[in-house]
PDB file of C-alpha atoms and ligand atoms in Angstrom:
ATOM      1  CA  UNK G   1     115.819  85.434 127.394  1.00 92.00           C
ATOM      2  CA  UNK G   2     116.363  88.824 128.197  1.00 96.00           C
ATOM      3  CA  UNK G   3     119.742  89.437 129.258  1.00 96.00           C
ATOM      4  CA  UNK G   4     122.247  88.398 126.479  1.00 98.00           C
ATOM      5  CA  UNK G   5     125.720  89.232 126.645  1.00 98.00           C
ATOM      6  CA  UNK G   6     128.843  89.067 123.659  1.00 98.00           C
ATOM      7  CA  UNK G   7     129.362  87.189 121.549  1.00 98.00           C
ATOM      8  CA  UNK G   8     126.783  87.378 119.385  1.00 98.00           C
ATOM      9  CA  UNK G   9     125.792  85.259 116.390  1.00 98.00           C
ATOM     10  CA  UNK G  10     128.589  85.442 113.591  1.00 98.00           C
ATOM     11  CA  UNK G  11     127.990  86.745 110.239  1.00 98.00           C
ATOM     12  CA  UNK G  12     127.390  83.514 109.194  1.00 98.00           C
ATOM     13  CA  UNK G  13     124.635  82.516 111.801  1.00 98.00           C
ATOM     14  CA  UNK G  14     122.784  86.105 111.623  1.00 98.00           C
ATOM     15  CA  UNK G  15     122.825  85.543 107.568  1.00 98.00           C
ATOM     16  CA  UNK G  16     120.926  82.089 108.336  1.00 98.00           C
ATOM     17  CA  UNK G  17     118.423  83.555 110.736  1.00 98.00           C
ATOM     18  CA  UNK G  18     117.704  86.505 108.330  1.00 98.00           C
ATOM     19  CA  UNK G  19     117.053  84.179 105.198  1.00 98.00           C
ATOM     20  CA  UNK G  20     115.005  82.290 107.675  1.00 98.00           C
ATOM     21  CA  UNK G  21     112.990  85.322 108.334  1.00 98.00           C
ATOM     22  CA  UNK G  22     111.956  85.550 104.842  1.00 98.00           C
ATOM     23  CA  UNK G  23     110.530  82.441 104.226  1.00 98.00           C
ATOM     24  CA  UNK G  24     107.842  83.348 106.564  1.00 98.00           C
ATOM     25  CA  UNK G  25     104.461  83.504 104.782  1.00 98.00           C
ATOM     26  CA  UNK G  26     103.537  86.402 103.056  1.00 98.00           C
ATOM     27  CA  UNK G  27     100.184  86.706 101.064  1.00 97.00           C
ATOM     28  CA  UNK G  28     100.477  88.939  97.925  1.00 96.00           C
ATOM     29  CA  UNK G  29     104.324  88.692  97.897  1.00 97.00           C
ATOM     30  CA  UNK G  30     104.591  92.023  99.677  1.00 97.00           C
ATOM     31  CA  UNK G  31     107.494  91.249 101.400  1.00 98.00           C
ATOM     32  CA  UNK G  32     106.532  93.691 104.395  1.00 98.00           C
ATOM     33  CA  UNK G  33     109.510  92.725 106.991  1.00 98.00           C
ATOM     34  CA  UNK G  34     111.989  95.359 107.445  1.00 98.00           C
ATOM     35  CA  UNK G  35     115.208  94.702 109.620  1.00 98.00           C
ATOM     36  CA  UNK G  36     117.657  97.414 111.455  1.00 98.00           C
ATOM     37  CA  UNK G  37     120.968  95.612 112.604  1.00 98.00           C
ATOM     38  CA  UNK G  38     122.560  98.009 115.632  1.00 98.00           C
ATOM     39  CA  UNK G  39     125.754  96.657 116.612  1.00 97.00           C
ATOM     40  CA  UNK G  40     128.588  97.873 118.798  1.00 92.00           C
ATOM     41  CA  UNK G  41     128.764 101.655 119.602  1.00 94.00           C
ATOM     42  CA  UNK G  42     125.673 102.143 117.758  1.00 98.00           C
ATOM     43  CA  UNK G  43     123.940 100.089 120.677  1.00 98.00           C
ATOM     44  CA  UNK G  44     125.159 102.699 123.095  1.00 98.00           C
ATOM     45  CA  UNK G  45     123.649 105.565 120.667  1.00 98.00           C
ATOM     46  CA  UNK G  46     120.264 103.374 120.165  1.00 98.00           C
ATOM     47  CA  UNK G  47     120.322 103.618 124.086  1.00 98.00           C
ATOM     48  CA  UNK G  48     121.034 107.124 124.536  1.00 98.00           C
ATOM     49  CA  UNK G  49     118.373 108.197 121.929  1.00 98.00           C
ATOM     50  CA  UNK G  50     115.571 106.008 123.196  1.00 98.00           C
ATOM     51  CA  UNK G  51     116.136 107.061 126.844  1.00 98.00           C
ATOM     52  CA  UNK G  52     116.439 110.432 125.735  1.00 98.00           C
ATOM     53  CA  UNK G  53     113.120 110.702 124.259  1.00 98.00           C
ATOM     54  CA  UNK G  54     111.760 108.493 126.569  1.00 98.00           C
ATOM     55  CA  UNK G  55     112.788 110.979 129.048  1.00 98.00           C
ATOM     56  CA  UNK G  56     110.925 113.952 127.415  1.00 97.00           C
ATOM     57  CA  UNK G  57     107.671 112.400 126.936  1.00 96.00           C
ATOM     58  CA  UNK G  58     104.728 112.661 129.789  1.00 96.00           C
ATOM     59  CA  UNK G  59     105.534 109.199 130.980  1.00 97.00           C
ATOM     60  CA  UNK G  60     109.420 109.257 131.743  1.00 97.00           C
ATOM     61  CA  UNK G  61     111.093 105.982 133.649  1.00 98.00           C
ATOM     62  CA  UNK G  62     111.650 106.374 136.933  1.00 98.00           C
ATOM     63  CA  UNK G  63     115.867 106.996 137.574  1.00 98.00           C
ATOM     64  CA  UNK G  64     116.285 103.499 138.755  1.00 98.00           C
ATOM     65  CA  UNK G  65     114.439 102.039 135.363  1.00 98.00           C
ATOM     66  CA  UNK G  66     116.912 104.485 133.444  1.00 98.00           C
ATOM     67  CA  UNK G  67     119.852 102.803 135.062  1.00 98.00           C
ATOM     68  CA  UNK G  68     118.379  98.855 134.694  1.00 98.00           C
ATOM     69  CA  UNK G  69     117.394  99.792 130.431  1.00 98.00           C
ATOM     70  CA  UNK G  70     121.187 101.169 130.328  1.00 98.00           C
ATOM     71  CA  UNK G  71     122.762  98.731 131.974  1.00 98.00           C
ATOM     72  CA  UNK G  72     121.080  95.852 130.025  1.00 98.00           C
ATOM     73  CA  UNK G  73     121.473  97.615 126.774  1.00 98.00           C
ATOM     74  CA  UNK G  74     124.982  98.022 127.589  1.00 98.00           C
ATOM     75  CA  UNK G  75     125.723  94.391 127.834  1.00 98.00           C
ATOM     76  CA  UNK G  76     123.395  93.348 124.338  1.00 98.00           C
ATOM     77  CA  UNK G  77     125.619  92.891 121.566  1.00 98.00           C
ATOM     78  CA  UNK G  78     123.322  92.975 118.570  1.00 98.00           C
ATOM     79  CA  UNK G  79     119.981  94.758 117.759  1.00 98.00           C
ATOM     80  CA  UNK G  80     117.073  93.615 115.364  1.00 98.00           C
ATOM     81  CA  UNK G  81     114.895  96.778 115.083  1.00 98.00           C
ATOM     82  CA  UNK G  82     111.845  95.587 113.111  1.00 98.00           C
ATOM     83  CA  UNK G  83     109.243  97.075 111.179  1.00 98.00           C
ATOM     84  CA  UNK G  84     106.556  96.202 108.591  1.00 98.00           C
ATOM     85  CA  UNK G  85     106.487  98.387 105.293  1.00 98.00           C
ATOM     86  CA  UNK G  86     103.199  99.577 104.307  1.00 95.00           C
ATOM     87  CA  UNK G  87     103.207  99.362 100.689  1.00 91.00           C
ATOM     88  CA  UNK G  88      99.935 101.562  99.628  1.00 94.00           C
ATOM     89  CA  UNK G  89      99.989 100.426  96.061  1.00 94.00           C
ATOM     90  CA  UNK G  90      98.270  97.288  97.365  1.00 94.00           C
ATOM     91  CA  UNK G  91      94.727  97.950  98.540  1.00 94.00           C
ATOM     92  CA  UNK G  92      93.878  94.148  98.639  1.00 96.00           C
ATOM     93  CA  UNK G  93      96.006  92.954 101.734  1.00 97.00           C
ATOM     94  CA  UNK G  94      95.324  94.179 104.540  1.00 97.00           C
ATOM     95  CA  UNK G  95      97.241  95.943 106.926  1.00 97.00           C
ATOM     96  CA  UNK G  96      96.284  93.376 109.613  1.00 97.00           C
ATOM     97  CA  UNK G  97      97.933  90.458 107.393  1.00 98.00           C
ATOM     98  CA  UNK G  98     100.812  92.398 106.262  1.00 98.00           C
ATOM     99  CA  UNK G  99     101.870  92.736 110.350  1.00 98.00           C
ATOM    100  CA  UNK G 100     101.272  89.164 111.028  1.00 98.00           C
ATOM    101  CA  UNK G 101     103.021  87.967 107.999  1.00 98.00           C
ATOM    102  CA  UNK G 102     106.390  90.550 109.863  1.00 98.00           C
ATOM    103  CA  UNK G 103     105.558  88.909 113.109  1.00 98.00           C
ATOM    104  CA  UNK G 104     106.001  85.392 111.743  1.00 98.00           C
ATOM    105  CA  UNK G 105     108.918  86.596 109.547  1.00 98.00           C
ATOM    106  CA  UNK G 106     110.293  87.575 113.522  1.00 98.00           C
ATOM    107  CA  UNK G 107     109.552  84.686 114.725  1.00 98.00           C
ATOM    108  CA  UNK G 108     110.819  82.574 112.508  1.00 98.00           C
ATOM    109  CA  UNK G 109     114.494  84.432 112.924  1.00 98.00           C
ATOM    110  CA  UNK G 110     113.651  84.078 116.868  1.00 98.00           C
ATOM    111  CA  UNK G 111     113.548  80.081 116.334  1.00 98.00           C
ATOM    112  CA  UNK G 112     116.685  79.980 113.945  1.00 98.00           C
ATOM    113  CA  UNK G 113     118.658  81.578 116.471  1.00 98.00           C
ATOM    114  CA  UNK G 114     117.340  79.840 119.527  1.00 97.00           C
ATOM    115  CA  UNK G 115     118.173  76.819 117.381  1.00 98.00           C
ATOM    116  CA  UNK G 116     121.625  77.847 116.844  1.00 98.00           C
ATOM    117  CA  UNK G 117     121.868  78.961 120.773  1.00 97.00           C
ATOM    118  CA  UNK G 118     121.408  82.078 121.327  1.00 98.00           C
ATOM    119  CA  UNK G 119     118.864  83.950 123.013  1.00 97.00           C
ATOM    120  CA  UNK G 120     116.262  86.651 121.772  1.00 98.00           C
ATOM    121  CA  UNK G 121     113.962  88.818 123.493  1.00 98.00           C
ATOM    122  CA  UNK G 122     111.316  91.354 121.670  1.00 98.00           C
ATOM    123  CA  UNK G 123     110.888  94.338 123.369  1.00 98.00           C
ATOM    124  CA  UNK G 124     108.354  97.497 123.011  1.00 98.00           C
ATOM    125  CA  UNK G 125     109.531  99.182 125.545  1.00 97.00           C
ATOM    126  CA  UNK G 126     111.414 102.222 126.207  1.00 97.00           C
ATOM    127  CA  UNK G 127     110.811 104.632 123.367  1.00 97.00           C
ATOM    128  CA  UNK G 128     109.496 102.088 120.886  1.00 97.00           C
ATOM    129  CA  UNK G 129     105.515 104.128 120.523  1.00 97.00           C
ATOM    130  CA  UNK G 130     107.594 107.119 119.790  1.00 97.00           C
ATOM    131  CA  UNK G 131     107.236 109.322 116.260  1.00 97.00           C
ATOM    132  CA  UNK G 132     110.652 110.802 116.472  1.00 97.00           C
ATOM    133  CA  UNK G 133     112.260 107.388 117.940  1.00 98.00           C
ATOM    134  CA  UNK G 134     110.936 105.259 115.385  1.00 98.00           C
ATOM    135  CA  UNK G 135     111.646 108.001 112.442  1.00 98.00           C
ATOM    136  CA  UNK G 136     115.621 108.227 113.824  1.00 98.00           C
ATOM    137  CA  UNK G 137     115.840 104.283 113.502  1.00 98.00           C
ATOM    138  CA  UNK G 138     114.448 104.760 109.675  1.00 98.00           C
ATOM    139  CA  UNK G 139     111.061 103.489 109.720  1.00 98.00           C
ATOM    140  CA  UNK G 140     108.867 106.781 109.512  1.00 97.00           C
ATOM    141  CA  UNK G 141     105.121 106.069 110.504  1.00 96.00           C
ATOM    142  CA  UNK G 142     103.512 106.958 107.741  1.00 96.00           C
ATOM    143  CA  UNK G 143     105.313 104.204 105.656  1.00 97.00           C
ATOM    144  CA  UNK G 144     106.317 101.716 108.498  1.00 98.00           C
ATOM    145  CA  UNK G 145     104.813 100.071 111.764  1.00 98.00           C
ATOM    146  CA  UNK G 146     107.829  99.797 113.953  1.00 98.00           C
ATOM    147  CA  UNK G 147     107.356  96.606 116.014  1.00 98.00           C
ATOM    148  CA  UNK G 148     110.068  96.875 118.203  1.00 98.00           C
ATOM    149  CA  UNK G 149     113.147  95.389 118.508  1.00 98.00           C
ATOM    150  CA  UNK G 150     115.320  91.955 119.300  1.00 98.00           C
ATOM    151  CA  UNK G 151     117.875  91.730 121.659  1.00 98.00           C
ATOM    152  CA  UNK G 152     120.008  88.931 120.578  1.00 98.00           C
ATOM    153  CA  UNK G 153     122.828  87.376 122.057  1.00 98.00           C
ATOM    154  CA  UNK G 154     124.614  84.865 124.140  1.00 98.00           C
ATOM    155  CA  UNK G 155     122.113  84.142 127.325  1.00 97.00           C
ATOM    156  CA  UNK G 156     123.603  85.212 130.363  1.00 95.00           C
ATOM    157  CA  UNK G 157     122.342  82.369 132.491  1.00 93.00           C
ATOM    158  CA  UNK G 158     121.321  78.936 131.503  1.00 90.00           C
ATOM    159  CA  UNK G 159     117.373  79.531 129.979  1.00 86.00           C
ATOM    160  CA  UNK G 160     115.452  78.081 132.998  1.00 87.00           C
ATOM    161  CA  UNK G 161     112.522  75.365 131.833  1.00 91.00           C
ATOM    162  CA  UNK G 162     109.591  77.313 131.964  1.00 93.00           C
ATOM    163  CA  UNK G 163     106.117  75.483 132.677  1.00 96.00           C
ATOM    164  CA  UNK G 164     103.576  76.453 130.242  1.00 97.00           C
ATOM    165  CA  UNK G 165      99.751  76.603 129.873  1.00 98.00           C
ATOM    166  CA  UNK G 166      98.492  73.249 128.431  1.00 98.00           C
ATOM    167  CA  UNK G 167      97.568  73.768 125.013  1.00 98.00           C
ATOM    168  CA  UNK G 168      94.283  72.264 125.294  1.00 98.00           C
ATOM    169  CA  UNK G 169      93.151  75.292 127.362  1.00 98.00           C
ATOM    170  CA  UNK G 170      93.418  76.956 123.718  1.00 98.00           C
ATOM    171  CA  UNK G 171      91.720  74.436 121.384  1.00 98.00           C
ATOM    172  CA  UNK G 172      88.398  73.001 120.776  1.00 97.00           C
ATOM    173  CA  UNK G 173      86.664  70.716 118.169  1.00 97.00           C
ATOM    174  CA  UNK G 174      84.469  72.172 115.691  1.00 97.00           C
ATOM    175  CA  UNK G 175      81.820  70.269 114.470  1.00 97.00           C
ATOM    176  CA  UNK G 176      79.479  72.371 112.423  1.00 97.00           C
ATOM    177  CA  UNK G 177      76.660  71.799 114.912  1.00 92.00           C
TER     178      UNK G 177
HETATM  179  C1  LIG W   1     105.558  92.331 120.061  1.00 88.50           C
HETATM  180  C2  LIG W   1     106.080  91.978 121.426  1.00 88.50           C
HETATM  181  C3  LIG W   1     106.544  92.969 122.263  1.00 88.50           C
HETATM  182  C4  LIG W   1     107.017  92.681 123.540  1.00 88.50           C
HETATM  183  N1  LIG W   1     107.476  93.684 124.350  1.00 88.50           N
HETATM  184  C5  LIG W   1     107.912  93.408 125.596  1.00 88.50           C
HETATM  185  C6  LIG W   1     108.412  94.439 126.441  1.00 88.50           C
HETATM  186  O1  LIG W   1     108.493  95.604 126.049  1.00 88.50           O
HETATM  187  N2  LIG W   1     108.801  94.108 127.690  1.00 88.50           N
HETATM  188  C7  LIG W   1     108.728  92.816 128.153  1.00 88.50           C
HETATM  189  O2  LIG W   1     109.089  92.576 129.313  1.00 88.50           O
HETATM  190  N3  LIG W   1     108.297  91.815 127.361  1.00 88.50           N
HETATM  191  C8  LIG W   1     107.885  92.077 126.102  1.00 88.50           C
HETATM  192  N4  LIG W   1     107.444  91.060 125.288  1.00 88.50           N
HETATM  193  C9  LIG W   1     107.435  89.681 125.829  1.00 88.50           C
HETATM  194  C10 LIG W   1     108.821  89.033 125.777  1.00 88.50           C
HETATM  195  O3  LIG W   1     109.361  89.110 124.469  1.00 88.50           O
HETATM  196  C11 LIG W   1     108.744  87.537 126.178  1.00 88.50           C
HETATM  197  O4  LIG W   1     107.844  86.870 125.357  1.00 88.50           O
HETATM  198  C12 LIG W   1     108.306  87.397 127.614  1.00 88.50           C
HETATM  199  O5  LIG W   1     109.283  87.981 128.450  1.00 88.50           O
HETATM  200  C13 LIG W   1     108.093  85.942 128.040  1.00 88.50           C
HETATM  201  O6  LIG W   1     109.244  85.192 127.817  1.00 88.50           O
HETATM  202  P1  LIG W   1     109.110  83.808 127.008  1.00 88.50           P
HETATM  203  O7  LIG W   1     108.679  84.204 125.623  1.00 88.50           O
HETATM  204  O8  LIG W   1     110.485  83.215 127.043  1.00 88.50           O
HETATM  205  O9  LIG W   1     108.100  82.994 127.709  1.00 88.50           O
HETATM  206  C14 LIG W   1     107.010  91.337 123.992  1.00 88.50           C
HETATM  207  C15 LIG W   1     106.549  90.326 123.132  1.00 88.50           C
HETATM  208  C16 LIG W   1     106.093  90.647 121.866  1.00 88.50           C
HETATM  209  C17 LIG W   1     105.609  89.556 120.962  1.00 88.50           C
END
């Protein structure tokens, strides 16, 4: 659910959908979720710097998807930013499992707050591919992957039932033969 407006989760809930996070799995222990909480103002200055950069690069939105990112980002009350944290004393996991194990460490704080209802939406866009953006936020890219961030909040709109593929399109018996 993309748009989300105030309030957003309480101290309380946001605690219990971070400690979810951690229990995803992790092979090696490495821990390799990283979370950046932007709240209030700051969500106008996470705005203002994304767009910004976003605006000097080759590929710079279009005025009228300047205004949309603003306005939505001016109505989200809380920010995840996530990243995984290479840790380059390990040579044995590898970097592949270290960004799933971050994903599922997301997705596991997507489902605790979905179950407390609110809504979430992970996002790559606006200046998310960026050096300097993802270096301002904290997670440099020699020692982080920055996956993006969560926009989490109350949904605007009831969450319309969405049909989806049947799962059998997806699996298949294997036999050995
Ligand atoms: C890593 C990741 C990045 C994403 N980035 C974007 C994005 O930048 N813009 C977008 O519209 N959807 C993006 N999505 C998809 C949305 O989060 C969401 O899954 C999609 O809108 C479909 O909604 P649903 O998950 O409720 O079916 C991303 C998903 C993932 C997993």
């Amino acid at each position: 659910m993309k748009m989300v407006v105030a309030p957003a989760p309480s101290d309380e809930e946001l605690a219990l959908a971070l400690q979810a996070a951690v229990a995803a799995p992790d092979h090696g222990n490495l821990t390799p979720w990283r979370f950046k909480l932007i709240r209030g103002e700051n969500i106008q200055k996470f705005a203002d710097l994304g767009i910004t950069i976003r605006q000097r690069s080759d590929n710079p939105f279009p005025e009228e998807k300047v205004a949309a990112s603003r306005q939505w980002l001016s109505e989200v009350p809380l920010i995840i930013a996530v990243a995984c944290h290479i840790d380059y004393s390990n040579t044995k996991i590898p970097e592949s499992e270290r960004m799933l194990s971050a994903g599922c460490a997301v997705m596991n704080m997507m489902n605790a707050l979905n179950a407390l209802g609110y809504g979430t939406f992970w996002s790559t866009g606006i200046a998310t591919y960026d050096d300097e953006f993802q270096a301002a936020l904290g997670f440099d890219s020699l020692d982080y992957r920055f996956m993006g961030f969560l926009a989490v909040g109350t949904p605007k709109v009831a969450i319309p039932k969405k049909e989806r593929k049947s799962y059998t399109e997806f699996v298949e018996e294997w036999t050995g033969k």
